[in-house]
Amino acid sequence: MFTGIVTDIGEVIALEKKGDLRARIATAYPVDGIDIGASIACDGCCLTVVATGEEPRGWFDVDISAESVAKTNIGAWTVGHRINLERALKVGDELGGHIVSGHVDGVAEIVAMRDEGDSTRFTFRAPEALAGFIAPKGSVALNGTSLTVNEVDGAEFGVNIIPHTKEVTTWGRAKVGDRINLEIDTLARYVARLRDWSAR
């Protein structure tokens, strides 16, 4: 489990296709504190650490299945690509965002951006199958970042990103056309399931 509060910006420093895709991600996390088998959210995807090292700087390796590549924006990763990172939640940690599983539901697209004061209003287009799960003032995880939905218009929804978030995540580099990992709110998923079950 995660909270959608990004704690590091990692950099893809190697990619290798051998069965699954293996990615090496440079990080500022102390790698001697990362256990093999630990879960780290990488742009919102819960991935398992399979190796670590400290040269030329701290890094960890993850293996990424074809299913994960197909369902997320990972297929567009290149060496030098920067990604949002979050370590798994520990019992007693502050829950600053919302409950995030790290299981990406689909890929949204940035269709518009405009400055509002120092903040930026982003408009995203969600896949049609996921649009019904997104509600005004609800939560979504976008590239692993817990964000509040401002408004919804069909499959499009708006989010306001403040300067602090742009500074400590990859959102300061985002542009129209970017494909973004989307995880809908777990509560919305269960409410929809209960509604569908009750209607039987």
Coordinates of C-alpha atoms in Angstrom, one line a residue:
M1 CA 0.0 0.0 0.0
F2 CA 1.0 3.6 -0.7
T3 CA -0.4 7.1 0.0
G4 CA 0.4 8.9 -3.3
I5 CA 2.9 11.2 -1.6
V6 CA 6.0 11.1 -3.8
T7 CA 9.2 11.0 -1.8
D8 CA 11.9 10.9 -4.6
I9 CA 12.3 11.5 -8.3
G10 CA 14.1 8.5 -9.8
E11 CA 15.9 8.3 -13.1
V12 CA 15.8 5.3 -15.5
I13 CA 19.5 4.6 -16.1
A14 CA 19.3 1.2 -17.9
L15 CA 16.7 -0.9 -19.6
E16 CA 17.1 -4.5 -20.6
K17 CA 14.6 -6.9 -22.3
K18 CA 15.1 -10.5 -21.2
G19 CA 11.8 -12.2 -20.9
D20 CA 10.4 -9.4 -18.8
L21 CA 11.7 -5.9 -19.0
R22 CA 14.3 -5.0 -16.4
A23 CA 14.7 -1.4 -15.4
R24 CA 17.5 0.1 -13.3
I25 CA 16.4 3.2 -11.5
A26 CA 18.7 5.7 -9.8
T27 CA 17.4 7.0 -6.5
A28 CA 18.3 9.2 -3.6
Y29 CA 16.9 6.6 -1.2
P30 CA 19.7 4.9 0.9
V31 CA 20.0 1.6 -1.0
D32 CA 21.3 -0.2 2.0
G33 CA 17.8 0.3 3.5
I34 CA 16.0 -1.2 0.4
D35 CA 15.4 -5.0 0.9
I36 CA 15.3 -7.3 -2.1
G37 CA 11.6 -8.0 -2.6
A38 CA 10.5 -4.6 -1.3
S39 CA 7.8 -2.8 -3.2
I40 CA 8.4 0.7 -4.6
A41 CA 5.8 2.6 -6.6
C42 CA 7.4 3.8 -9.8
D43 CA 5.2 6.4 -11.5
G44 CA 2.3 4.7 -9.6
C45 CA 3.2 1.1 -10.6
C46 CA 3.9 -1.2 -7.6
L47 CA 7.2 -2.9 -8.7
T48 CA 9.4 -5.4 -6.8
V49 CA 13.0 -4.7 -6.1
V50 CA 15.2 -7.5 -7.4
A51 CA 18.7 -6.0 -7.0
T52 CA 20.4 -2.9 -5.6
G53 CA 23.8 -1.2 -6.0
E54 CA 25.7 2.0 -5.2
E55 CA 27.8 2.6 -8.4
P56 CA 27.9 5.0 -10.0
R57 CA 25.2 6.2 -7.7
G58 CA 22.4 4.4 -5.7
W59 CA 20.1 2.3 -7.8
F60 CA 17.6 -0.5 -7.7
D61 CA 16.4 -3.0 -10.4
V62 CA 12.9 -4.0 -11.0
D63 CA 11.5 -6.7 -13.4
I64 CA 8.3 -5.5 -15.3
S65 CA 6.0 -8.0 -16.9
A66 CA 4.5 -7.7 -20.3
E67 CA 1.1 -7.2 -18.7
S68 CA 2.4 -4.2 -16.7
V69 CA 4.1 -2.7 -19.8
A70 CA 0.8 -3.1 -21.8
K71 CA -1.4 -1.5 -19.1
T72 CA 0.7 1.5 -18.2
N73 CA 3.0 4.1 -19.7
I74 CA 6.1 2.0 -18.9
G75 CA 6.5 1.1 -22.6
A76 CA 7.5 4.7 -23.2
W77 CA 10.3 4.7 -20.6
T78 CA 13.7 5.5 -22.0
V79 CA 17.1 5.9 -20.4
G80 CA 17.1 9.3 -18.7
H81 CA 13.4 9.3 -18.1
R82 CA 12.4 10.6 -14.7
I83 CA 9.8 9.0 -12.6
N84 CA 8.0 9.6 -9.3
L85 CA 9.0 7.2 -6.5
E86 CA 7.3 6.2 -3.2
R87 CA 8.3 3.5 -0.7
A88 CA 5.6 1.2 0.6
L89 CA 3.6 2.4 3.6
K90 CA 4.7 1.2 7.0
V91 CA 2.4 0.8 10.0
G92 CA 2.3 4.1 11.9
D93 CA 3.3 6.2 8.8
E94 CA 1.3 9.4 8.2
L95 CA -1.4 8.9 5.6
G96 CA -1.0 12.2 3.8
G97 CA -2.7 11.4 0.5
H98 CA -5.2 8.5 0.1
I99 CA -4.9 4.7 0.0
V100 CA -3.2 3.8 -3.2
S101 CA -2.6 0.2 -4.2
G102 CA 0.0 0.7 -6.9
H103 CA -2.2 -1.3 -9.4
V104 CA -2.6 1.0 -12.4
D105 CA -6.1 0.8 -13.9
G106 CA -5.3 2.5 -17.2
V107 CA -3.6 5.4 -19.0
A108 CA -5.0 8.9 -19.1
E109 CA -3.7 11.7 -21.4
I110 CA -3.0 15.3 -20.7
V111 CA -5.2 17.2 -23.1
A112 CA -4.8 20.8 -21.7
M113 CA -2.7 22.8 -19.3
R114 CA -3.1 26.4 -18.2
D115 CA -1.5 28.5 -15.4
E116 CA -3.8 29.7 -12.6
G117 CA -1.7 32.0 -10.4
D118 CA 1.4 30.0 -9.5
S119 CA -0.5 26.7 -9.9
T120 CA -1.3 24.8 -13.1
R121 CA -4.7 23.4 -14.1
F122 CA -4.3 20.1 -15.9
T123 CA -7.1 18.6 -17.9
F124 CA -6.9 14.8 -18.5
R125 CA -8.9 12.4 -20.7
A126 CA -9.5 9.1 -19.0
P127 CA -10.3 5.8 -20.7
E128 CA -14.1 5.6 -21.2
A129 CA -14.2 2.4 -19.0
L130 CA -12.7 4.3 -16.0
A131 CA -14.4 7.7 -16.4
G132 CA -17.4 6.7 -14.3
F133 CA -15.2 6.1 -11.3
I134 CA -13.9 9.7 -11.3
A135 CA -15.9 12.3 -9.3
P136 CA -15.5 15.9 -8.4
K137 CA -13.6 16.3 -5.1
G138 CA -12.7 12.7 -5.3
S139 CA -9.2 11.3 -5.3
V140 CA -7.1 9.9 -8.1
A141 CA -3.5 8.7 -8.3
L142 CA -1.7 10.1 -11.4
N143 CA 1.8 8.8 -12.0
G144 CA 1.7 7.8 -8.4
T145 CA 0.7 11.3 -7.1
S146 CA -2.4 11.6 -4.9
L147 CA -4.5 14.4 -6.4
T148 CA -7.9 15.9 -5.9
V149 CA -10.3 16.1 -8.9
N150 CA -11.7 19.6 -9.4
E151 CA -14.3 19.0 -12.1
V152 CA -15.5 16.2 -14.4
D153 CA -16.9 16.6 -17.9
G154 CA -17.6 13.2 -19.5
A155 CA -14.3 11.4 -19.8
E156 CA -12.3 14.6 -19.1
F157 CA -11.4 15.8 -15.6
G158 CA -9.4 18.6 -14.1
V159 CA -6.7 18.7 -11.4
N160 CA -4.9 21.7 -10.0
I161 CA -1.2 21.2 -9.2
I162 CA 0.5 23.6 -6.8
P163 CA 4.1 24.8 -7.1
H164 CA 5.3 22.5 -4.3
T165 CA 4.0 19.4 -6.1
K166 CA 5.5 20.5 -9.4
E167 CA 8.9 21.0 -7.6
V168 CA 9.1 17.6 -5.7
T169 CA 7.6 15.4 -8.5
T170 CA 7.9 15.1 -12.2
W171 CA 4.8 17.3 -12.8
G172 CA 7.0 20.3 -13.4
R173 CA 8.1 18.7 -16.6
A174 CA 4.7 17.5 -17.8
K175 CA 3.3 18.5 -21.2
V176 CA 0.2 18.2 -23.3
G177 CA 0.0 14.7 -24.9
D178 CA 1.8 12.9 -22.1
R179 CA 0.3 9.5 -21.2
I180 CA -0.2 9.2 -17.4
N181 CA -0.7 6.2 -15.2
L182 CA -4.1 6.4 -13.6
E183 CA -5.3 4.6 -10.5
I184 CA -8.9 5.2 -9.5
D185 CA -9.9 5.6 -5.9
T186 CA -10.3 2.2 -4.2
L187 CA -13.5 3.5 -2.5
A188 CA -15.0 4.4 -5.9
R189 CA -14.3 0.9 -7.1
Y190 CA -16.1 -0.8 -4.2
V191 CA -19.1 1.7 -4.4
A192 CA -19.5 0.9 -8.1
R193 CA -19.3 -2.9 -7.4
L194 CA -21.9 -2.6 -4.6
R195 CA -24.2 -0.6 -6.9
D196 CA -23.9 -3.2 -9.7
W197 CA -24.4 -6.1 -7.3
S198 CA -27.5 -4.5 -5.8
A199 CA -29.0 -3.9 -9.2
R200 CA -29.0 -7.6 -10.0

